[in-house]
């Protein structure tokens, strides 16, 4: 019986994974409408997060490890430290599934710390938490359900809540997991849904080269730069925060300090959303116009270490991930495949230094922007890797793409200097700049 059940779950998992390959994930934020929620229910919500905190700290106090399966999700009462003594508290609202997920999340944290420790990093222990801001709602239809007509969210054990923003959710989609979020006294539902991928079958191909200086270069010659910089006021906020009082005994910041910190977090969230939005928009264009998209599996995490802030401001890693999810046929070229310094006409291969921005072929004299050349080589590698055969390299739509990209806020798009004949190459050297390749 049990074996059969396990088999069934495994098959279901495989089925879901296969289905997800043809889908793309979207996330939405839905707000709980406090003006239409009774005092009692609001108290319950508050209590839910409190119970989550109690339970989290209870698990931490038991000395959690990542290997032992915990059965504590059946626990209904926990001891809570109040000032200097412990008092018993009942878990009335936190469901077994919610508890299971809290345990799982803690175990993941322990595992991550463990991994860091193995790499020789100094790691501390998991710390007790002062507040909990998210509760994971595991199964749609079980832990929670949504009613578009009534505009309500039903949470198991807590009842119905009026919500705002359900109209964003597409009609035909698979709703999966969600996070119930508390932010400055407001409550939100962060929802992940899956919709069918927009499949394109036009046999058009494009190659992409990712870099530090010009973040994205396409094989059609378009270069994209974008930076989302922290506004100056954040620096000021940091100053205020660092000057705010810190109580060593209670380990708490002053009220003002906490307020400022909340503001800083909000700025960061805003900045991240901007970057996500840019990534989504660029990837959307590529995914809806090209059937085959080739990119290299560059070690972006290492770039992050080398070039920190500049990579952070762009999140090209995020762009690559978005691209992978969205395009019909992603062609990933291995990170050690040589794509820089290969002539797209005669195949001559040359070593280019970091500072050399222009590729000049010693064999046939072809001259091209280094990144455009790399994007073309990536395209070629990607297509031959998957035996795609003849794909259309499309130049006609370059101006449309340029127009589209230029309309995205914070994005600078331009056409790299096109290939030049050998005679015109004097002075083609551009100012040296950094690119790892
Ligand atoms: Zn050549």
Tab-separated table of C-alpha atoms and ligand atoms in Angstrom:
chain	number	residue	atom	x	y	z
A	1	UNK	CA	0.000	0.000	0.000
A	2	UNK	CA	2.646	2.446	1.114
A	3	UNK	CA	4.908	1.509	-1.781
A	4	UNK	CA	2.058	2.092	-4.168
A	5	UNK	CA	1.399	5.445	-2.636
A	6	UNK	CA	5.046	6.472	-2.912
A	7	UNK	CA	5.088	5.375	-6.524
A	8	UNK	CA	2.028	7.462	-7.175
A	9	UNK	CA	3.574	10.527	-5.597
A	10	UNK	CA	6.744	10.018	-7.609
A	11	UNK	CA	4.836	9.724	-10.857
A	12	UNK	CA	2.813	12.766	-10.018
A	13	UNK	CA	6.053	14.655	-9.374
A	14	UNK	CA	7.453	13.609	-12.731
A	15	UNK	CA	4.245	14.588	-14.459
A	16	UNK	CA	4.307	17.992	-12.828
A	17	UNK	CA	7.956	18.548	-13.710
A	18	UNK	CA	7.282	17.718	-17.358
A	19	UNK	CA	4.304	20.000	-17.410
A	20	UNK	CA	6.315	22.851	-15.877
A	21	UNK	CA	8.774	22.663	-18.776
A	22	UNK	CA	6.029	23.894	-21.080
A	23	UNK	CA	5.001	26.606	-18.656
A	24	UNK	CA	6.394	29.771	-17.271
A	25	UNK	CA	6.070	31.019	-13.703
A	26	UNK	CA	4.536	34.325	-12.786
A	27	UNK	CA	4.204	35.851	-9.380
A	28	UNK	CA	1.632	38.249	-8.053
A	29	UNK	CA	1.069	40.241	-4.949
A	30	UNK	CA	-2.414	40.370	-3.548
A	31	UNK	CA	-3.307	42.616	-0.654
A	32	UNK	CA	-5.627	41.697	2.150
A	33	UNK	CA	-8.237	44.431	2.485
A	34	UNK	CA	-7.974	45.422	6.118
A	35	UNK	CA	-10.936	47.761	5.887
A	36	UNK	CA	-13.177	44.765	5.207
A	37	UNK	CA	-11.716	42.377	7.742
A	38	UNK	CA	-13.196	42.060	11.223
A	39	UNK	CA	-11.142	42.911	14.298
A	40	UNK	CA	-11.302	39.295	15.407
A	41	UNK	CA	-9.877	38.004	12.133
A	42	UNK	CA	-7.138	40.630	12.142
A	43	UNK	CA	-6.201	39.545	15.637
A	44	UNK	CA	-6.068	35.989	14.392
A	45	UNK	CA	-3.706	36.963	11.589
A	46	UNK	CA	-1.448	38.682	14.058
A	47	UNK	CA	-1.623	35.653	16.302
A	48	UNK	CA	-0.737	33.351	13.389
A	49	UNK	CA	2.566	35.153	12.820
A	50	UNK	CA	3.223	35.180	16.552
A	51	UNK	CA	2.642	31.436	16.756
A	52	UNK	CA	4.964	31.045	13.785
A	53	UNK	CA	7.649	32.904	15.699
A	54	UNK	CA	7.098	30.828	18.845
A	55	UNK	CA	7.270	27.604	16.898
A	56	UNK	CA	10.396	28.709	14.990
A	57	UNK	CA	12.205	29.539	18.218
A	58	UNK	CA	11.007	26.304	19.796
A	59	UNK	CA	12.555	24.314	16.933
A	60	UNK	CA	15.781	26.321	17.147
A	61	UNK	CA	15.931	25.673	20.907
A	62	UNK	CA	15.826	21.938	20.214
A	63	UNK	CA	19.104	22.219	18.329
A	64	UNK	CA	17.956	21.528	14.809
A	65	UNK	CA	20.124	19.605	12.351
A	66	UNK	CA	19.609	19.128	8.665
A	67	UNK	CA	19.524	15.343	8.618
A	68	UNK	CA	17.047	14.222	11.256
A	69	UNK	CA	13.427	14.077	10.215
A	70	UNK	CA	11.423	16.087	12.700
A	71	UNK	CA	8.016	15.038	13.872
A	72	UNK	CA	7.465	18.196	15.845
A	73	UNK	CA	4.826	19.500	13.506
A	74	UNK	CA	2.388	17.652	15.725
A	75	UNK	CA	3.364	19.789	18.698
A	76	UNK	CA	0.483	21.921	19.943
A	77	UNK	CA	2.096	23.658	22.884
A	78	UNK	CA	5.477	25.297	23.124
A	79	UNK	CA	7.435	27.044	25.838
A	80	UNK	CA	8.034	30.686	25.167
A	81	UNK	CA	10.594	32.828	26.930
A	82	UNK	CA	8.888	35.793	28.547
A	83	UNK	CA	11.444	38.145	30.081
A	84	UNK	CA	13.430	35.747	32.305
A	85	UNK	CA	11.154	32.737	32.578
A	86	UNK	CA	9.377	30.333	30.275
A	87	UNK	CA	5.653	30.202	29.797
A	88	UNK	CA	3.565	27.711	27.893
A	89	UNK	CA	1.732	28.886	24.787
A	90	UNK	CA	-0.828	27.065	22.739
A	91	UNK	CA	-0.523	26.865	18.948
A	92	UNK	CA	-4.130	27.333	17.929
A	93	UNK	CA	-3.843	28.635	14.397
A	94	UNK	CA	-0.598	27.323	13.009
A	95	UNK	CA	-1.466	24.210	10.979
A	96	UNK	CA	0.680	21.088	10.697
A	97	UNK	CA	1.606	21.983	7.134
A	98	UNK	CA	2.710	25.447	8.147
A	99	UNK	CA	4.813	23.920	10.907
A	100	UNK	CA	6.281	21.372	8.526
A	101	UNK	CA	7.396	24.127	6.252
A	102	UNK	CA	8.916	26.157	9.085
A	103	UNK	CA	10.953	23.069	10.004
A	104	UNK	CA	11.967	22.562	6.399
A	105	UNK	CA	13.052	26.165	6.017
A	106	UNK	CA	15.148	25.998	9.174
A	107	UNK	CA	16.747	22.780	8.003
A	108	UNK	CA	17.625	24.463	4.717
A	109	UNK	CA	19.220	27.302	6.650
A	110	UNK	CA	21.252	24.856	8.712
A	111	UNK	CA	22.310	23.095	5.547
A	112	UNK	CA	23.389	26.360	3.934
A	113	UNK	CA	25.409	27.299	7.015
A	114	UNK	CA	26.940	23.847	7.001
A	115	UNK	CA	27.989	24.237	3.355
A	116	UNK	CA	29.557	27.617	4.088
A	117	UNK	CA	31.376	26.077	7.036
A	118	UNK	CA	32.763	23.374	4.772
A	119	UNK	CA	34.161	26.039	2.485
A	120	UNK	CA	36.070	27.420	5.446
A	121	UNK	CA	33.807	30.392	6.090
A	122	UNK	CA	33.237	31.329	9.671
A	123	UNK	CA	29.623	30.603	10.451
A	124	UNK	CA	27.526	31.203	13.489
A	125	UNK	CA	24.573	29.276	14.774
A	126	UNK	CA	20.997	29.761	13.748
A	127	UNK	CA	19.717	32.671	15.801
A	128	UNK	CA	16.430	33.056	17.589
A	129	UNK	CA	14.070	35.319	15.733
A	130	UNK	CA	12.350	38.437	17.035
A	131	UNK	CA	9.547	38.379	14.544
A	132	UNK	CA	8.298	36.305	11.653
A	133	UNK	CA	7.071	37.990	8.501
A	134	UNK	CA	6.104	35.161	6.209
A	135	UNK	CA	4.083	31.992	6.496
A	136	UNK	CA	4.307	29.499	3.683
A	137	UNK	CA	1.034	28.181	2.356
A	138	UNK	CA	1.896	24.882	0.769
A	139	UNK	CA	-0.974	23.458	-1.240
A	140	UNK	CA	-3.492	25.426	-3.190
A	141	UNK	CA	-6.944	23.980	-2.636
A	142	UNK	CA	-5.914	22.685	0.739
A	143	UNK	CA	-4.019	25.217	2.831
A	144	UNK	CA	-5.588	28.076	0.951
A	145	UNK	CA	-8.024	28.848	-1.850
A	146	UNK	CA	-9.006	31.919	-3.805
A	147	UNK	CA	-12.446	32.929	-4.969
A	148	UNK	CA	-12.256	35.441	-7.814
A	149	UNK	CA	-16.007	36.154	-7.827
A	150	UNK	CA	-16.275	36.800	-4.114
A	151	UNK	CA	-12.811	38.373	-4.052
A	152	UNK	CA	-11.798	36.315	-1.091
A	153	UNK	CA	-8.862	34.341	0.139
A	154	UNK	CA	-9.626	31.372	2.311
A	155	UNK	CA	-6.922	30.231	4.688
A	156	UNK	CA	-7.286	26.899	6.417
A	157	UNK	CA	-8.249	27.414	10.035
A	158	UNK	CA	-8.564	31.187	9.686
A	159	UNK	CA	-11.509	31.668	7.359
A	160	UNK	CA	-12.212	34.066	4.488
A	161	UNK	CA	-10.496	37.394	3.878
A	162	UNK	CA	-11.425	40.064	1.346
A	163	UNK	CA	-8.523	40.752	-0.979
A	164	UNK	CA	-7.481	43.331	-3.583
A	165	UNK	CA	-5.726	42.480	-6.833
A	166	UNK	CA	-7.202	39.125	-7.871
A	167	UNK	CA	-7.913	40.465	-11.358
A	168	UNK	CA	-4.172	40.271	-12.148
A	169	UNK	CA	-4.311	36.499	-12.124
A	170	UNK	CA	-4.732	34.962	-15.587
A	171	UNK	CA	-7.838	32.854	-16.186
A	172	UNK	CA	-6.101	29.685	-17.263
A	173	UNK	CA	-3.254	28.973	-14.922
A	174	UNK	CA	-2.010	26.518	-12.328
A	175	UNK	CA	-1.925	28.046	-8.892
A	176	UNK	CA	0.647	26.414	-6.649
A	177	UNK	CA	2.206	27.760	-3.496
A	178	UNK	CA	1.952	31.111	-1.794
A	179	UNK	CA	3.506	33.109	0.982
A	180	UNK	CA	1.418	35.015	3.451
A	181	UNK	CA	3.430	38.145	4.180
A	182	UNK	CA	3.219	40.677	6.958
A	183	UNK	CA	4.733	44.058	6.119
A	184	UNK	CA	4.406	47.013	8.468
A	185	UNK	CA	1.073	45.791	9.774
A	186	UNK	CA	-0.360	45.049	6.324
A	187	UNK	CA	-0.901	41.570	4.977
A	188	UNK	CA	-0.176	40.297	1.487
A	189	UNK	CA	-0.340	37.070	-0.407
A	190	UNK	CA	2.608	36.361	-2.681
A	191	UNK	CA	1.374	33.948	-5.240
A	192	UNK	CA	3.154	31.835	-7.821
A	193	UNK	CA	1.174	30.615	-10.807
A	194	UNK	CA	2.138	28.737	-13.939
A	195	UNK	CA	0.894	29.714	-17.372
A	196	UNK	CA	1.628	28.048	-20.706
A	197	UNK	CA	4.804	29.294	-22.350
A	198	UNK	CA	4.309	31.306	-25.480
A	199	UNK	CA	5.889	28.986	-27.979
A	200	UNK	CA	7.460	30.590	-31.023
A	201	UNK	CA	8.176	28.528	-34.114
A	202	UNK	CA	9.820	30.936	-36.483
A	203	UNK	CA	13.255	29.272	-36.670
A	204	UNK	CA	14.860	32.575	-35.824
A	205	UNK	CA	17.963	32.451	-33.687
A	206	UNK	CA	19.874	34.935	-31.601
A	207	UNK	CA	23.019	34.691	-29.519
A	208	UNK	CA	23.637	36.583	-26.312
A	209	UNK	CA	26.861	37.575	-24.636
A	210	UNK	CA	26.733	38.670	-21.013
A	211	UNK	CA	29.370	40.960	-19.584
A	212	UNK	CA	30.258	43.429	-16.906
A	213	UNK	CA	30.676	46.593	-18.973
A	214	UNK	CA	27.928	46.113	-21.521
A	215	UNK	CA	25.639	43.828	-19.676
A	216	UNK	CA	23.908	42.256	-22.642
A	217	UNK	CA	25.167	42.068	-26.202
A	218	UNK	CA	23.109	40.402	-28.910
A	219	UNK	CA	24.483	38.731	-32.000
A	220	UNK	CA	22.556	41.223	-34.153
A	221	UNK	CA	24.840	43.940	-32.789
A	222	UNK	CA	22.569	45.480	-30.175
A	223	UNK	CA	24.160	46.314	-26.852
A	224	UNK	CA	22.236	46.910	-23.680
A	225	UNK	CA	23.433	48.727	-20.595
A	226	UNK	CA	21.388	49.193	-17.496
A	227	UNK	CA	22.084	50.258	-13.978
A	228	UNK	CA	19.607	50.663	-11.217
A	229	UNK	CA	21.461	52.673	-8.664
A	230	UNK	CA	20.578	53.177	-5.065
A	231	UNK	CA	19.243	56.704	-4.704
A	232	UNK	CA	21.267	59.135	-2.598
A	233	UNK	CA	18.598	59.272	0.074
A	234	UNK	CA	19.385	55.661	0.961
A	235	UNK	CA	22.922	56.683	1.874
A	236	UNK	CA	21.446	59.322	4.131
A	237	UNK	CA	19.102	56.778	5.687
A	238	UNK	CA	22.065	54.535	6.395
A	239	UNK	CA	23.765	57.373	8.223
A	240	UNK	CA	20.699	57.985	10.348
A	241	UNK	CA	20.407	54.281	11.032
A	242	UNK	CA	24.029	53.868	12.106
A	243	UNK	CA	23.632	56.764	14.522
A	244	UNK	CA	20.460	55.353	16.051
A	245	UNK	CA	20.599	53.938	19.552
A	246	UNK	CA	21.303	50.255	20.022
A	247	UNK	CA	20.463	48.614	23.312
A	248	UNK	CA	22.991	45.890	24.002
A	249	UNK	CA	20.863	44.212	26.602
A	250	UNK	CA	17.632	43.866	24.697
A	251	UNK	CA	19.595	43.731	21.435
A	252	UNK	CA	17.179	46.194	19.945
A	253	UNK	CA	17.426	49.377	17.966
A	254	UNK	CA	15.586	52.467	19.034
A	255	UNK	CA	12.124	53.000	17.588
A	256	UNK	CA	13.584	55.549	15.187
A	257	UNK	CA	16.341	53.164	14.128
A	258	UNK	CA	13.804	50.442	13.395
A	259	UNK	CA	11.692	52.836	11.392
A	260	UNK	CA	14.665	53.898	9.286
A	261	UNK	CA	15.651	50.274	8.735
A	262	UNK	CA	12.153	49.516	7.472
A	263	UNK	CA	12.540	52.402	5.018
A	264	UNK	CA	15.893	51.096	3.810
A	265	UNK	CA	14.426	47.651	3.261
A	266	UNK	CA	11.618	49.192	1.267
A	267	UNK	CA	14.137	50.991	-0.978
A	268	UNK	CA	15.976	47.736	-1.579
A	269	UNK	CA	12.751	45.955	-2.446
A	270	UNK	CA	11.861	48.740	-4.849
A	271	UNK	CA	15.256	48.567	-6.516
A	272	UNK	CA	15.033	44.802	-6.868
A	273	UNK	CA	11.601	45.088	-8.432
A	274	UNK	CA	12.933	47.581	-10.949
A	275	UNK	CA	15.711	45.208	-11.934
A	276	UNK	CA	13.298	42.302	-12.203
A	277	UNK	CA	11.016	44.382	-14.356
A	278	UNK	CA	13.840	45.285	-16.751
A	279	UNK	CA	14.969	41.668	-16.963
A	280	UNK	CA	11.421	40.532	-17.647
A	281	UNK	CA	10.866	43.076	-20.381
A	282	UNK	CA	14.091	42.293	-22.238
A	283	UNK	CA	13.592	38.545	-21.899
A	284	UNK	CA	9.992	38.896	-23.054
A	285	UNK	CA	11.085	40.517	-26.300
A	286	UNK	CA	13.681	37.856	-26.970
A	287	UNK	CA	11.311	35.015	-26.093
A	288	UNK	CA	8.489	36.231	-28.298
A	289	UNK	CA	10.699	36.984	-31.317
A	290	UNK	CA	13.231	34.172	-31.393
A	291	UNK	CA	12.711	30.437	-31.299
A	292	UNK	CA	16.340	29.651	-30.499
A	293	UNK	CA	18.260	31.659	-27.965
A	294	UNK	CA	21.887	30.836	-27.244
A	295	UNK	CA	23.763	32.076	-24.184
A	296	UNK	CA	26.798	30.953	-22.295
A	297	UNK	CA	26.709	29.480	-18.828
A	298	UNK	CA	29.154	32.106	-17.534
A	299	UNK	CA	30.156	31.970	-13.868
A	300	UNK	CA	28.195	35.080	-12.925
A	301	UNK	CA	28.589	34.332	-9.215
A	302	UNK	CA	32.344	34.730	-9.635
A	303	UNK	CA	31.895	37.992	-11.478
A	304	UNK	CA	29.827	39.135	-8.570
A	305	UNK	CA	32.801	38.499	-6.317
A	306	UNK	CA	35.170	40.339	-8.634
A	307	UNK	CA	32.993	43.229	-9.673
A	308	UNK	CA	30.529	43.323	-6.758
A	309	UNK	CA	28.491	46.458	-7.038
A	310	UNK	CA	28.408	46.676	-10.807
A	311	UNK	CA	26.966	43.214	-11.155
A	312	UNK	CA	24.638	43.837	-8.270
A	313	UNK	CA	23.169	46.882	-9.959
A	314	UNK	CA	22.222	44.899	-13.018
A	315	UNK	CA	21.540	41.360	-11.870
A	316	UNK	CA	22.403	39.798	-15.214
A	317	UNK	CA	22.232	36.441	-13.450
A	318	UNK	CA	18.562	37.202	-12.947
A	319	UNK	CA	18.263	38.048	-16.625
A	320	UNK	CA	19.746	34.726	-17.668
A	321	UNK	CA	17.396	32.832	-15.357
A	322	UNK	CA	14.384	34.705	-16.696
A	323	UNK	CA	15.499	33.991	-20.235
A	324	UNK	CA	15.911	30.270	-19.530
A	325	UNK	CA	12.356	30.099	-18.256
A	326	UNK	CA	10.770	32.110	-21.028
A	327	UNK	CA	12.257	31.151	-24.356
A	328	UNK	CA	10.896	28.285	-26.434
A	329	UNK	CA	14.273	26.663	-27.066
A	330	UNK	CA	17.116	27.871	-24.868
A	331	UNK	CA	20.545	26.775	-26.057
A	332	UNK	CA	23.024	26.816	-23.219
A	333	UNK	CA	26.684	26.817	-24.191
A	334	UNK	CA	29.071	25.439	-21.572
A	335	UNK	CA	31.058	27.917	-19.541
A	336	UNK	CA	34.417	26.641	-20.790
A	337	UNK	CA	33.533	26.813	-24.473
A	338	UNK	CA	35.606	29.479	-26.158
A	339	UNK	CA	33.381	32.181	-27.597
A	340	UNK	CA	35.613	35.236	-27.375
A	341	UNK	CA	38.103	35.871	-30.152
A	342	UNK	CA	36.669	33.577	-32.801
A	343	UNK	CA	36.188	34.958	-36.294
A	344	UNK	CA	32.609	34.411	-37.432
A	345	UNK	CA	33.697	34.383	-41.058
A	346	UNK	CA	36.774	32.199	-41.243
A	347	UNK	CA	36.746	30.557	-37.813
A	348	UNK	CA	40.211	31.820	-36.885
A	349	UNK	CA	40.719	31.695	-33.126
A	350	UNK	CA	42.703	34.303	-31.234
A	351	UNK	CA	43.412	35.138	-27.615
A	352	UNK	CA	41.978	38.502	-26.635
A	353	UNK	CA	43.145	40.353	-23.558
A	354	UNK	CA	40.588	41.796	-21.182
A	355	UNK	CA	41.274	45.296	-22.462
A	356	UNK	CA	40.811	44.502	-26.149
A	357	UNK	CA	37.312	45.601	-27.043
A	358	UNK	CA	37.564	44.993	-30.756
A	359	UNK	CA	38.243	41.742	-32.507
A	360	UNK	CA	40.424	41.968	-35.601
A	361	UNK	CA	40.862	38.754	-37.501
A	362	UNK	CA	44.535	38.313	-38.473
A	363	UNK	CA	43.518	35.801	-41.098
A	364	UNK	CA	40.732	37.452	-43.119
A	365	UNK	CA	40.806	40.986	-41.746
A	366	UNK	CA	37.258	40.975	-40.394
A	367	UNK	CA	36.799	43.521	-37.606
A	368	UNK	CA	34.020	43.372	-35.068
A	369	UNK	CA	33.091	44.534	-31.604
A	370	UNK	CA	34.396	41.948	-29.182
A	371	UNK	CA	31.061	41.249	-27.490
A	372	UNK	CA	29.047	41.110	-30.704
A	373	UNK	CA	31.593	38.656	-32.016
A	374	UNK	CA	31.243	36.581	-28.839
A	375	UNK	CA	27.445	36.658	-29.092
A	376	UNK	CA	27.711	35.356	-32.649
A	377	UNK	CA	30.077	32.598	-31.616
A	378	UNK	CA	27.689	31.683	-28.804
A	379	UNK	CA	24.828	31.561	-31.279
A	380	UNK	CA	26.829	29.306	-33.577
A	381	UNK	CA	27.920	27.016	-30.728
A	382	UNK	CA	24.413	26.788	-29.358
A	383	UNK	CA	22.880	25.902	-32.698
A	384	UNK	CA	25.448	23.258	-33.564
A	385	UNK	CA	25.272	21.824	-30.051
A	386	UNK	CA	21.636	20.968	-30.473
A	387	UNK	CA	21.889	20.104	-34.158
A	388	UNK	CA	19.288	22.681	-34.930
A	389	UNK	CA	20.447	22.928	-38.500
A	390	UNK	CA	19.640	26.004	-40.513
A	391	UNK	CA	18.221	28.769	-38.410
A	392	UNK	CA	17.432	32.226	-39.610
A	393	UNK	CA	19.766	34.932	-38.522
A	394	UNK	CA	17.527	37.890	-38.591
A	395	UNK	CA	18.762	41.426	-39.126
A	396	UNK	CA	15.584	43.043	-40.366
A	397	UNK	CA	14.014	43.332	-36.937
A	398	UNK	CA	17.024	44.998	-35.325
A	399	UNK	CA	15.467	48.439	-35.466
A	400	UNK	CA	12.226	47.205	-33.885
A	401	UNK	CA	14.185	45.584	-31.113
A	402	UNK	CA	16.166	48.747	-30.568
A	403	UNK	CA	12.984	50.788	-30.379
A	404	UNK	CA	11.465	48.387	-27.866
A	405	UNK	CA	14.549	48.309	-25.661
A	406	UNK	CA	14.944	52.091	-25.660
A	407	UNK	CA	11.465	52.450	-24.216
A	408	UNK	CA	12.375	50.499	-21.067
A	409	UNK	CA	13.273	52.835	-18.193
A	410	UNK	CA	16.937	52.756	-17.049
A	411	UNK	CA	17.940	50.881	-20.196
A	412	UNK	CA	20.437	52.222	-22.717
A	413	UNK	CA	20.395	50.332	-25.977
A	414	UNK	CA	22.572	50.995	-28.996
A	415	UNK	CA	24.043	49.299	-32.003
A	416	UNK	CA	27.669	48.397	-31.596
A	417	UNK	CA	30.025	49.594	-34.293
A	418	UNK	CA	29.358	47.249	-37.124
A	419	UNK	CA	31.952	45.163	-38.829
A	420	UNK	CA	34.468	47.275	-40.679
A	421	UNK	CA	36.739	46.445	-43.553
A	422	UNK	CA	40.453	46.060	-42.702
A	423	UNK	CA	41.344	49.493	-44.162
A	424	UNK	CA	39.221	51.421	-41.730
A	425	UNK	CA	40.540	49.795	-38.625
A	426	UNK	CA	43.012	52.458	-37.523
A	427	UNK	CA	41.951	53.960	-34.274
A	428	UNK	CA	39.419	51.205	-33.772
A	429	UNK	CA	40.861	50.549	-30.349
A	430	UNK	CA	38.432	51.737	-27.769
A	431	UNK	CA	39.231	52.756	-24.250
A	432	UNK	CA	40.187	49.707	-22.252
A	433	UNK	CA	37.503	48.381	-20.024
A	434	UNK	CA	36.821	45.312	-18.057
A	435	UNK	CA	35.190	42.184	-19.216
A	436	UNK	CA	35.752	38.709	-17.988
A	437	UNK	CA	35.805	36.202	-20.753
B	1	LIG	ZN1	38.575	35.728	-40.090
